[in-house]
Amino acid sequence: YGVNIARKMRKIEAENFDFKVSGYTSLPEVTRANNSYITLIVNGRYIHNYHLNRAVIEGYGSTLMIGRHPIAVMNIEMDPLLLDVNVHPTKQQIRISNETDLGQLIKDAIYKQMHQEVRIPGSSDGENLQLPRAPEEKPEQLNFKFQTKNKPHTFPDPNQQKPEKQPGQ
């Protein structure tokens, strides 16, 4: 994907009893219009899986623009007994036992990585820059008084009828 994209990728690692996930995902500002840049490899086999692609996208939470997809390369290792590769003739679609658990593991790992620090989008060197957090302050209530010629200005009551003008005034 090139050196500039590689600089904006972050390492992802997660593991539970059944699955080991490792790989790289792009920062939220590096996106594509479709999900064809999400690469999933299960036990050395390139696969297509809608639910796992969805887990990658959901891991970004609200940091990803609507309708945009990240660049990701995920290597997933698992016991071969947990998968069925005889779903499709090309063997690119597989059935995974505990697919929901695997999706949650991927989603949590990406969320944790993407929300570790506050980033400034579009920084030229691709590094995450820390922003200082402002102390919590209570906003002051502002009271505005309008005055004309040192007299308070009052607004007419819209419900009150205007006095009719006399002819010749």
Coordinates of C-alpha atoms in Angstrom, one line a residue:
Y1 CA 0.0 0.0 0.0
G2 CA 3.0 2.3 0.1
V3 CA 5.3 3.9 2.6
N4 CA 2.9 6.8 3.5
I5 CA 0.1 4.3 4.3
A6 CA 2.4 2.0 6.2
R7 CA 3.3 4.9 8.5
K8 CA -0.3 5.4 9.4
M9 CA -0.9 1.7 10.3
R10 CA -1.1 0.5 13.9
K11 CA -0.3 -2.9 15.2
I12 CA -3.2 -5.0 16.5
E13 CA -2.7 -8.1 18.7
A14 CA -5.3 -10.0 20.7
E15 CA -5.7 -13.5 21.9
N16 CA -8.2 -15.7 23.8
F17 CA -8.6 -19.4 24.4
D18 CA -9.7 -20.2 20.8
F19 CA -8.2 -17.5 18.6
K20 CA -5.0 -15.5 18.1
V21 CA -5.3 -12.3 16.1
S22 CA -2.4 -10.2 14.8
G23 CA -2.2 -7.6 12.1
Y24 CA -2.3 -3.9 11.2
T25 CA -5.1 -1.4 10.8
S26 CA -5.0 2.1 9.4
L27 CA -5.6 5.2 11.4
P28 CA -9.2 6.6 11.0
E29 CA -8.1 9.3 8.6
V30 CA -6.8 6.6 6.1
T31 CA -9.9 5.1 4.5
R32 CA -11.3 3.8 1.3
A33 CA -14.7 3.8 -0.3
N34 CA -15.2 0.1 -0.1
N35 CA -14.1 -2.8 2.1
S36 CA -11.9 -4.5 -0.4
Y37 CA -8.8 -3.3 1.5
I38 CA -9.7 -5.4 4.6
T39 CA -7.6 -8.5 4.2
L40 CA -8.4 -11.5 6.4
I41 CA -6.1 -14.5 6.6
V42 CA -7.2 -17.6 8.6
N43 CA -4.6 -20.2 9.2
G44 CA -2.7 -19.0 6.2
R45 CA -5.8 -18.9 3.9
Y46 CA -7.1 -15.7 2.4
I47 CA -10.8 -15.5 3.1
H48 CA -13.9 -13.4 2.7
N49 CA -16.2 -13.0 5.7
Y50 CA -18.9 -10.4 6.1
H51 CA -19.1 -10.7 9.9
L52 CA -15.4 -10.3 10.5
N53 CA -15.2 -7.4 8.1
R54 CA -18.0 -5.8 10.0
A55 CA -16.1 -6.4 13.3
V56 CA -13.1 -4.5 11.9
I57 CA -15.2 -1.6 10.9
E58 CA -17.2 -1.5 14.2
G59 CA -13.9 -1.6 16.2
Y60 CA -13.3 2.0 15.0
G61 CA -16.5 3.2 16.7
S62 CA -17.3 6.8 15.9
T63 CA -13.8 7.6 14.7
L64 CA -14.5 6.3 11.2
M65 CA -16.5 8.5 8.8
I66 CA -19.8 7.0 7.7
G67 CA -19.5 5.1 4.4
R68 CA -15.7 4.8 4.7
H69 CA -13.7 1.6 5.3
P70 CA -10.3 1.2 6.8
I71 CA -7.3 -0.6 5.4
A72 CA -6.6 -3.7 7.5
V73 CA -4.6 -6.9 7.3
M74 CA -5.6 -9.4 10.0
N75 CA -3.9 -12.8 10.5
I76 CA -6.1 -15.2 12.5
E77 CA -4.8 -18.4 13.9
M78 CA -7.2 -21.1 15.3
D79 CA -7.6 -24.8 15.7
P80 CA -8.6 -26.2 12.3
L81 CA -11.4 -28.1 14.0
L82 CA -13.2 -24.8 14.5
L83 CA -13.6 -24.1 10.8
D84 CA -15.3 -25.6 7.8
V85 CA -13.6 -24.7 4.5
N86 CA -16.1 -26.7 2.4
V87 CA -18.6 -23.9 2.1
H88 CA -17.6 -22.5 -1.3
P89 CA -15.7 -24.1 -4.2
T90 CA -12.9 -21.5 -4.1
K91 CA -12.5 -22.1 -0.4
Q92 CA -12.5 -18.3 0.2
Q93 CA -15.7 -18.5 2.3
I94 CA -15.5 -20.5 5.5
R95 CA -17.7 -21.2 8.4
I96 CA -16.2 -20.5 11.8
S97 CA -17.3 -22.0 15.0
N98 CA -17.6 -19.2 17.7
E99 CA -17.6 -16.6 14.9
T100 CA -19.3 -14.1 17.3
D101 CA -16.5 -14.5 19.8
L102 CA -13.8 -14.0 17.1
G103 CA -15.6 -10.9 15.9
Q104 CA -15.8 -9.4 19.4
L105 CA -12.1 -10.1 19.9
I106 CA -11.2 -8.2 16.7
K107 CA -13.6 -5.4 17.5
D108 CA -12.2 -5.0 21.1
A109 CA -8.6 -5.1 19.9
I110 CA -9.1 -2.4 17.3
Y111 CA -11.2 -0.2 19.6
K112 CA -8.5 -0.4 22.3
Q113 CA -5.8 0.6 19.8
M114 CA -7.8 3.4 18.2
H115 CA -8.9 5.0 21.4
Q116 CA -5.6 4.9 23.4
E117 CA -4.9 8.6 22.8
V118 CA -6.3 11.7 21.2
R119 CA -5.0 12.2 17.7
I120 CA -4.8 15.3 15.5
P121 CA -6.1 14.2 12.1
G122 CA -3.9 14.8 9.2
S123 CA -0.6 15.3 11.0
S124 CA 2.0 15.2 8.3
D125 CA 4.3 12.6 9.9
G126 CA 1.6 10.1 10.8
E127 CA 2.5 10.2 14.5
N128 CA -0.2 10.4 17.1
L129 CA 0.1 13.7 18.8
Q130 CA -1.1 14.1 22.4
L131 CA -3.5 16.9 23.1
P132 CA -3.5 18.3 26.6
R133 CA -6.8 17.8 28.4
A134 CA -8.4 21.1 29.6
P135 CA -9.5 21.1 33.2
E136 CA -13.3 20.8 33.7
E137 CA -14.8 24.2 34.2
K138 CA -18.4 25.2 34.8
P139 CA -19.5 27.7 32.2
E140 CA -20.5 31.1 33.6
Q141 CA -23.9 32.4 32.9
L142 CA -23.8 35.6 31.0
N143 CA -26.5 38.2 31.6
F144 CA -26.9 40.8 28.8
K145 CA -28.7 44.0 29.4
F146 CA -29.4 46.3 26.5
Q147 CA -29.4 50.0 27.3
T148 CA -29.9 53.1 25.1
K149 CA -28.9 56.5 26.4
N150 CA -28.4 55.0 29.9
K151 CA -31.9 53.7 30.0
P152 CA -32.8 50.0 29.9
H153 CA -34.3 49.0 26.6
T154 CA -37.6 47.2 26.8
F155 CA -39.1 45.2 24.0
P156 CA -42.8 45.7 23.1
D157 CA -45.2 43.0 24.1
P158 CA -46.3 41.3 20.9
N159 CA -49.7 40.5 22.5
Q160 CA -50.5 44.1 23.3
Q161 CA -52.4 46.0 20.6
K162 CA -50.7 49.1 19.1
P163 CA -52.5 52.4 19.7
E164 CA -54.1 53.6 16.5
K165 CA -52.7 56.8 15.0
Q166 CA -55.0 59.8 14.9
P167 CA -55.1 61.5 11.5
G168 CA -52.8 64.5 11.5
Q169 CA -50.3 63.1 13.9

